Coordinates of C-alpha atoms in Angstrom, one line a residue:
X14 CA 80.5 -5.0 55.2
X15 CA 77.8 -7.7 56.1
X16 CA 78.7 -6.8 59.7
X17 CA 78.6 -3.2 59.6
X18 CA 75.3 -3.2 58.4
X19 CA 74.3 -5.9 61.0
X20 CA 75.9 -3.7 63.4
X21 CA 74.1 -0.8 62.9
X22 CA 70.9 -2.4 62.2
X23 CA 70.9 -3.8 65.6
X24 CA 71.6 0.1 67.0
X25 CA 68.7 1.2 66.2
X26 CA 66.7 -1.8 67.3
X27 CA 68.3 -2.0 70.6
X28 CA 67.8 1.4 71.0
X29 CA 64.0 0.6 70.8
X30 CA 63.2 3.7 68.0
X31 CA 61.2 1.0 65.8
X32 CA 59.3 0.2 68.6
X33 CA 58.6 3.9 69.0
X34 CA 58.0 4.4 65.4
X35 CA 55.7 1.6 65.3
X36 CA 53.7 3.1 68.5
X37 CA 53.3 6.2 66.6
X38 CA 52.3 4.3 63.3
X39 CA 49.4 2.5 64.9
X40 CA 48.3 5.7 67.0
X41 CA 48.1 7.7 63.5
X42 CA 47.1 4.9 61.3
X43 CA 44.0 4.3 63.9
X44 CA 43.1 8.1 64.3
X45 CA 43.2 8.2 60.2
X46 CA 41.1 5.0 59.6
X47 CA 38.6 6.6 62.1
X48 CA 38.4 10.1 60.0
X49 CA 37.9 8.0 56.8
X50 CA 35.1 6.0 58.3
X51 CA 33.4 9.4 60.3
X52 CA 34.1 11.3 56.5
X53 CA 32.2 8.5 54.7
X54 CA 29.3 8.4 57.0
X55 CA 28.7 11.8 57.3
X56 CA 28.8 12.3 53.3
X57 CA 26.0 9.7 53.4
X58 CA 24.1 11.2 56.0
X59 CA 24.0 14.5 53.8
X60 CA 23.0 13.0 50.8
X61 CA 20.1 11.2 53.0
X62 CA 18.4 14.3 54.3
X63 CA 19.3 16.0 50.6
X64 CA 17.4 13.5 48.7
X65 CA 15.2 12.3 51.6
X66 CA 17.0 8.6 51.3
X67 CA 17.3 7.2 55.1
X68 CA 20.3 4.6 53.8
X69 CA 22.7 5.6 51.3
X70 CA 24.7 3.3 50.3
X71 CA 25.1 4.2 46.4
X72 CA 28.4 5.8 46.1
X73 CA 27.2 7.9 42.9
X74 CA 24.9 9.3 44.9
X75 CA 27.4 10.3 47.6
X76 CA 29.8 11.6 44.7
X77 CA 27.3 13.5 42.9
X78 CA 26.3 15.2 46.1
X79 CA 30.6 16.1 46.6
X80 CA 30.4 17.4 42.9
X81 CA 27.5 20.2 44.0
X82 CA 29.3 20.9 47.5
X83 CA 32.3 22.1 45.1
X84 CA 29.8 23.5 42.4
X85 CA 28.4 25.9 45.1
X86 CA 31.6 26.2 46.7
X87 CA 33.1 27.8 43.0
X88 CA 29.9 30.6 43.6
X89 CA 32.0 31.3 46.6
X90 CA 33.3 35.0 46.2
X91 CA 35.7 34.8 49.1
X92 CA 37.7 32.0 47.3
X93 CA 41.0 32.9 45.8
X94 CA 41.3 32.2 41.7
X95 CA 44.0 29.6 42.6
X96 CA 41.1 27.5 45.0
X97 CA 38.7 27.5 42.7
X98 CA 41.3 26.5 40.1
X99 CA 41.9 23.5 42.6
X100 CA 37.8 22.6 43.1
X101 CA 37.0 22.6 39.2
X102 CA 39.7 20.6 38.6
X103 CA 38.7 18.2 41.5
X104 CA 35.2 18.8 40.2
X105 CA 35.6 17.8 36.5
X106 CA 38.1 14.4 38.1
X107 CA 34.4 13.3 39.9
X108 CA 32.6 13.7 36.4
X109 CA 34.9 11.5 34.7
X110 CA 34.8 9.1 37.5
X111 CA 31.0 9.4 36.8
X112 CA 31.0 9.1 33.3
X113 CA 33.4 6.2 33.4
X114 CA 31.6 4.1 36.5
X115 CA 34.7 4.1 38.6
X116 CA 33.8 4.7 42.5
X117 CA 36.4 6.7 43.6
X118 CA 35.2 6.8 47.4
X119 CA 35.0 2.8 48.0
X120 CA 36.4 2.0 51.5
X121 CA 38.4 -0.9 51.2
X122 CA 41.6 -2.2 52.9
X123 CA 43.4 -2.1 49.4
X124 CA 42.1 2.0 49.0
X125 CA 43.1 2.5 52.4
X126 CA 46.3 1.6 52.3
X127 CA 47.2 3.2 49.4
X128 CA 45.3 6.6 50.9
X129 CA 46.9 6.4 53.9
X130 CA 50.7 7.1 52.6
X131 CA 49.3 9.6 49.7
X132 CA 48.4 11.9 52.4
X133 CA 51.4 11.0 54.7
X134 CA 54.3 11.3 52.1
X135 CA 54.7 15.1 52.2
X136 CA 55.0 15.3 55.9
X137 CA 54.1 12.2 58.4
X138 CA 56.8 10.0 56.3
X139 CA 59.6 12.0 56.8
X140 CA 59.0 13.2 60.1
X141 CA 59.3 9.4 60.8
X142 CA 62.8 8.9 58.6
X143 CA 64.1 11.9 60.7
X144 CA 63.6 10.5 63.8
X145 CA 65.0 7.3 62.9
X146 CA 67.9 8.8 60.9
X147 CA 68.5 12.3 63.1
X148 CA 71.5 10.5 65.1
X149 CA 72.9 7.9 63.5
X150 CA 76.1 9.3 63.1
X151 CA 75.4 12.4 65.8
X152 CA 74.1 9.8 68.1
X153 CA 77.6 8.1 68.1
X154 CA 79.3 11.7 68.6
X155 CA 77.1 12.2 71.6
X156 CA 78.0 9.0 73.5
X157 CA 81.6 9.5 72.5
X158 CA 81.3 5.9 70.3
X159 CA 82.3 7.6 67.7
X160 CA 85.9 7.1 68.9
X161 CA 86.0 3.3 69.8
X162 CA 84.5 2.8 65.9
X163 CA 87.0 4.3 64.4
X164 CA 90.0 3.1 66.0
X165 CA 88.9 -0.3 64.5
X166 CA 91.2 -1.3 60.8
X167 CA 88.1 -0.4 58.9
X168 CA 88.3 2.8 56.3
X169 CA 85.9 5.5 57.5
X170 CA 84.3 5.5 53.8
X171 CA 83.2 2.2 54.4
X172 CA 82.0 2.7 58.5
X173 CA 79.6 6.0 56.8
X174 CA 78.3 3.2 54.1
X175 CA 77.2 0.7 56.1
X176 CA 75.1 3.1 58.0
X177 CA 73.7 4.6 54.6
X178 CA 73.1 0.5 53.6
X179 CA 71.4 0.3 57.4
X180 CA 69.0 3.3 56.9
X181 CA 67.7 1.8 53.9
X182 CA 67.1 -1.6 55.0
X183 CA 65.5 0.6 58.1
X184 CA 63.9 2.8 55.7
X185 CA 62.2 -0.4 54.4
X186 CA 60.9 -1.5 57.3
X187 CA 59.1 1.7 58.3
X188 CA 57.7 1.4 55.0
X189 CA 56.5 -2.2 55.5
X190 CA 55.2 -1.4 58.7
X191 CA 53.0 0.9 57.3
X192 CA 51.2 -1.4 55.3
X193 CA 50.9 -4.5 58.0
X194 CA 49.5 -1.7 60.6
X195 CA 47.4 0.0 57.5
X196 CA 46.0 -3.6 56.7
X197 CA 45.1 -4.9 59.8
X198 CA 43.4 -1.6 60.9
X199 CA 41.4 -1.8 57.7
X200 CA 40.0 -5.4 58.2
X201 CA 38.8 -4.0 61.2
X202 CA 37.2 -1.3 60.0
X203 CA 36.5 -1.4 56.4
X204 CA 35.7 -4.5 54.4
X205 CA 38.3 -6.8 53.6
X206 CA 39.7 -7.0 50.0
X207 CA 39.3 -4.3 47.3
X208 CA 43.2 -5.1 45.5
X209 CA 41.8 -5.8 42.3
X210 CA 38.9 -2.8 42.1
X211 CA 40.0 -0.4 39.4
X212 CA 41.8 2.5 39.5
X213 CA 42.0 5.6 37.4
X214 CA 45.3 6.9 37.1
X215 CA 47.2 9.4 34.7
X216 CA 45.6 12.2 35.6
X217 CA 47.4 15.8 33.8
X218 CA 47.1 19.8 34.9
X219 CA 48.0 21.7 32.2
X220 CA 47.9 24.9 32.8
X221 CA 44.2 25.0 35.4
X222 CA 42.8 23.0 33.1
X223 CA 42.6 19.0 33.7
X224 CA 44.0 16.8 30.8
X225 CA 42.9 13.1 30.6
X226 CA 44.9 11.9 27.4
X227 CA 46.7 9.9 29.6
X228 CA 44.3 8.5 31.9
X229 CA 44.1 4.6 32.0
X230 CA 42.7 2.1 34.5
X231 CA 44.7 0.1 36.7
X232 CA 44.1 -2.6 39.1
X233 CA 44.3 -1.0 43.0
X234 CA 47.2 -3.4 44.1
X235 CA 49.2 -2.5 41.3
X236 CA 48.2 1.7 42.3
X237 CA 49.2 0.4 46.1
X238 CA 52.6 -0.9 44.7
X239 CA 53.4 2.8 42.6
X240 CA 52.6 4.9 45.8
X241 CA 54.5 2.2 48.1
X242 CA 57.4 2.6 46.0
X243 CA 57.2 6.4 45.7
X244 CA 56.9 6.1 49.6
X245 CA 60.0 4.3 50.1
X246 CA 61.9 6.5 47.0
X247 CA 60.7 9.8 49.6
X248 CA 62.4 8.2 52.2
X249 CA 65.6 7.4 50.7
X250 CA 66.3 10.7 49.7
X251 CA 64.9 12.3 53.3
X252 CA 67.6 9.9 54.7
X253 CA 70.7 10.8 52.9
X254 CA 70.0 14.4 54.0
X255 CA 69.3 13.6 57.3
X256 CA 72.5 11.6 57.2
X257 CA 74.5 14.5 55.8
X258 CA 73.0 16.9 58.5
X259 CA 73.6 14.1 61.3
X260 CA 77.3 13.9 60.2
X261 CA 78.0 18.3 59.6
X262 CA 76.1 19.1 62.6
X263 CA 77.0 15.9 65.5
X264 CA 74.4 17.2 67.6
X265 CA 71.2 14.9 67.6
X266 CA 69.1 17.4 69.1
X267 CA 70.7 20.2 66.4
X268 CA 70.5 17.4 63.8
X269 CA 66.8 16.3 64.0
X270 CA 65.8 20.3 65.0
X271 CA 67.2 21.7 61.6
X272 CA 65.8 18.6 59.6
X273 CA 62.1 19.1 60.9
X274 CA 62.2 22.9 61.1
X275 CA 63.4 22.9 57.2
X276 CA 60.7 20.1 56.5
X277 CA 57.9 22.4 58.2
X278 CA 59.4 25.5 56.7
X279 CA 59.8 24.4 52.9
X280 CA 56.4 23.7 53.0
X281 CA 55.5 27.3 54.2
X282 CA 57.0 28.4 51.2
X283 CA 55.1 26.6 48.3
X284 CA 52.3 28.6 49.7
X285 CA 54.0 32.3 50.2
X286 CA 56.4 32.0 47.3
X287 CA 55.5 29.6 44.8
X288 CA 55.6 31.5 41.7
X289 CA 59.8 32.3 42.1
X290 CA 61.7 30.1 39.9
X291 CA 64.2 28.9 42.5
X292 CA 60.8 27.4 44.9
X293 CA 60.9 24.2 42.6
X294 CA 64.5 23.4 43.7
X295 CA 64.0 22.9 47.3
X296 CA 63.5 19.3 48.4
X297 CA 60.6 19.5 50.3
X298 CA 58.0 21.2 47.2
X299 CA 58.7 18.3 45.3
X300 CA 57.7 15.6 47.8
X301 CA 54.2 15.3 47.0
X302 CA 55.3 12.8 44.1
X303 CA 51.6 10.8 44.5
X304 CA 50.1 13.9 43.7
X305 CA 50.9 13.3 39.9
X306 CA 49.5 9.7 40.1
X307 CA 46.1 10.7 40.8
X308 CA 46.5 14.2 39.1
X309 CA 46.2 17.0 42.5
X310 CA 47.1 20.3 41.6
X311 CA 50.4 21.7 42.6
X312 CA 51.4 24.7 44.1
X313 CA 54.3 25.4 42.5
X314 CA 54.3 25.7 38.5
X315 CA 56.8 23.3 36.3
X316 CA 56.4 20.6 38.5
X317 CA 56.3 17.1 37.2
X318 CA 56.8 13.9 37.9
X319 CA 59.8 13.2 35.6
X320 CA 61.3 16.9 36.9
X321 CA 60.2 16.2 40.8
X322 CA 62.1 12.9 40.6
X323 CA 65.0 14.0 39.3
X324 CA 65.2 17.4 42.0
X325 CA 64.7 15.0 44.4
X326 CA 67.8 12.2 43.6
X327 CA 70.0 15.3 43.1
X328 CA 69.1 16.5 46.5
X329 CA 70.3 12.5 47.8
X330 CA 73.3 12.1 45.7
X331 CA 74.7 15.7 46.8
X332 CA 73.8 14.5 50.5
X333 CA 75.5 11.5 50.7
X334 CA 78.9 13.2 48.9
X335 CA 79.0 16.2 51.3
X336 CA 78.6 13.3 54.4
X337 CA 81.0 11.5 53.1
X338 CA 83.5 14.3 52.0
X339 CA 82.9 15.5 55.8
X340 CA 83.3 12.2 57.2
X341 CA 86.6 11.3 55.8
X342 CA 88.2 14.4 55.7
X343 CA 87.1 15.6 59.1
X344 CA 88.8 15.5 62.4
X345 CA 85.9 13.6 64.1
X346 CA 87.6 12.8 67.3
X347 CA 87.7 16.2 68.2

């Protein structure tokens, strides 16, 4: 089994698609670190010429001026009830940061790290997982490989295996990846350090209302770890399905087009159908999982972490038995 895996590892890196993926990973990661540094300068050049202060470098200054941009913005008229359901909640999250002393807009290599896949996990992340997943077992169809592997004396349960024990050791490194590329871009341009600055976490919507029984402070490295890991978890699961499309479908360009068209799509329908029932069983509503760490609002009702996680590894497990059902049962070779 040992070998397998080796074997397929060394597919995917002879292939050159990390080397891709890592391209792409320091292109995005760069562009992001830039918006966060533009965002952050240009909040502090409005609070300058709002209370006439040349350098601002207070960041309660800077988040009591976000708390009256959203303020004002609730007097907009042209704002749905579900937006301004969104901004009061983000609104009373910046008083409790206030009241508490916890700067939630610090820039630091730990917070940007962490921000980096909280924004990337519902879309960037996967994206990525497809690419690197779309073809491992349609790849091997194409080239007509598929036929030399399994004339070998190896049971076909244990040939689909190894490539579902290669994705995640792949999966892994994507994941790594993002945090070297993350932390070197952010000693560039942010200040070094920031792991052990405090972090509020446990954040609760109940109802439109925001619920802070819960809430308790944790150390940013330890935050960095929970959204890693929920990064990785997303992943996994976008993998097995991947790997169940790339074995039904053993077309790569079929496999990776229905994967990222049902990513894009699903997320089309938080927005135009989120109030059906059926909404909070599709994979991709409940990929925002970091969104109940630091306490977002969702756009589908009866989400939670507990629910979201458990939609999710139903989703993987019901993957990986359809690809292997298929891939054992199948007439492959023909």
């Amino acid at each position: 089994m040992l070998k397998l895996v080796e074997n397929e590892v060394m597919k995917v890196i002879l292939k050159k698609r990390l080397y891709v993926i890592m391209a792409i990973l320091i292109v995005f990661i760069s562009l992001f670190a830039y918006g966060e540094q533009y965002t952050l300068n240009k909040r502090k050049d409005e609070v300058g010429k709002r209370f006439g202060i040349e350098n601002v470098d207070n960041w309660r200054s800077i988040t009591e001026q976000q708390l009256i941009d959203l303020e004002e913005r609730l007097d907009n008229p042209y704002i749905p009830e579900e937006g301004k359901a969104s901004i009061k909640v983000r609104a009373e999250q910046l008083k409790f940061y206030l009241d508490n002393n916890v700067n939630p807009i610090n820039s630091s290599s730990g917070r940007f790290m962490t921000r980096f896949v909280e924004q990337s996990i519902f879309l960037f992340i996967p994206l990525l997982i497809i690419l690197l997943a779309g073809d491992i077992v349609s790849g091997e169809s194409n080239k007509g490989t598929i036929k030399m592997l399994l004339t070998r004396p190896v049971p076909r349960w244990k040939i689909l295996l190894s490539k579902l024990f290669a994705l995640t050791i792949l999966e892994m490194i994507i994941i790594l990846l993002i945090g070297l590329i993350s932390f070197i871009v952010s000693m560039v341009l942010f200040r070094y350090g920031g792991f052990n600055e405090p972090v509020i976490t446990g954040f609760k919507i109940v109802g439109n209302q925001l619920n802070t029984s819960a809430v308790r402070n944790v150390p940013q490295w330890q935050y960095m770890v929970m959204v890693y890991s929920i990064g990785y978890f997303v992943s996994f699961v976008i993998g097995c399905i991947s790997l169940m499309v790339s074995v039904v479908v053993r077309s790569t360009s079929a496999s990776i087009g229905i994967m990222m068209s049902t990513l894009v799509g699903g997320s089309f329908l938080s927005f135009f159908i989120g109030d059906w029932k059926f909404t909070r069983y599709i994979f991709t509503v409940n990929l925002n999982l970091t969104d109940f760490l630091s306490g977002s609002m969702q756009q589908v009702e009866g989400l939670s972490m507990t629910f979201s996680t458990i939609v999710l590894l139903g989703w993987a497990l019901v993957s990986v038995a359809v690809a292997f059902l298929v891939f054992t049962k199948k007439d492959i070779l023909a």
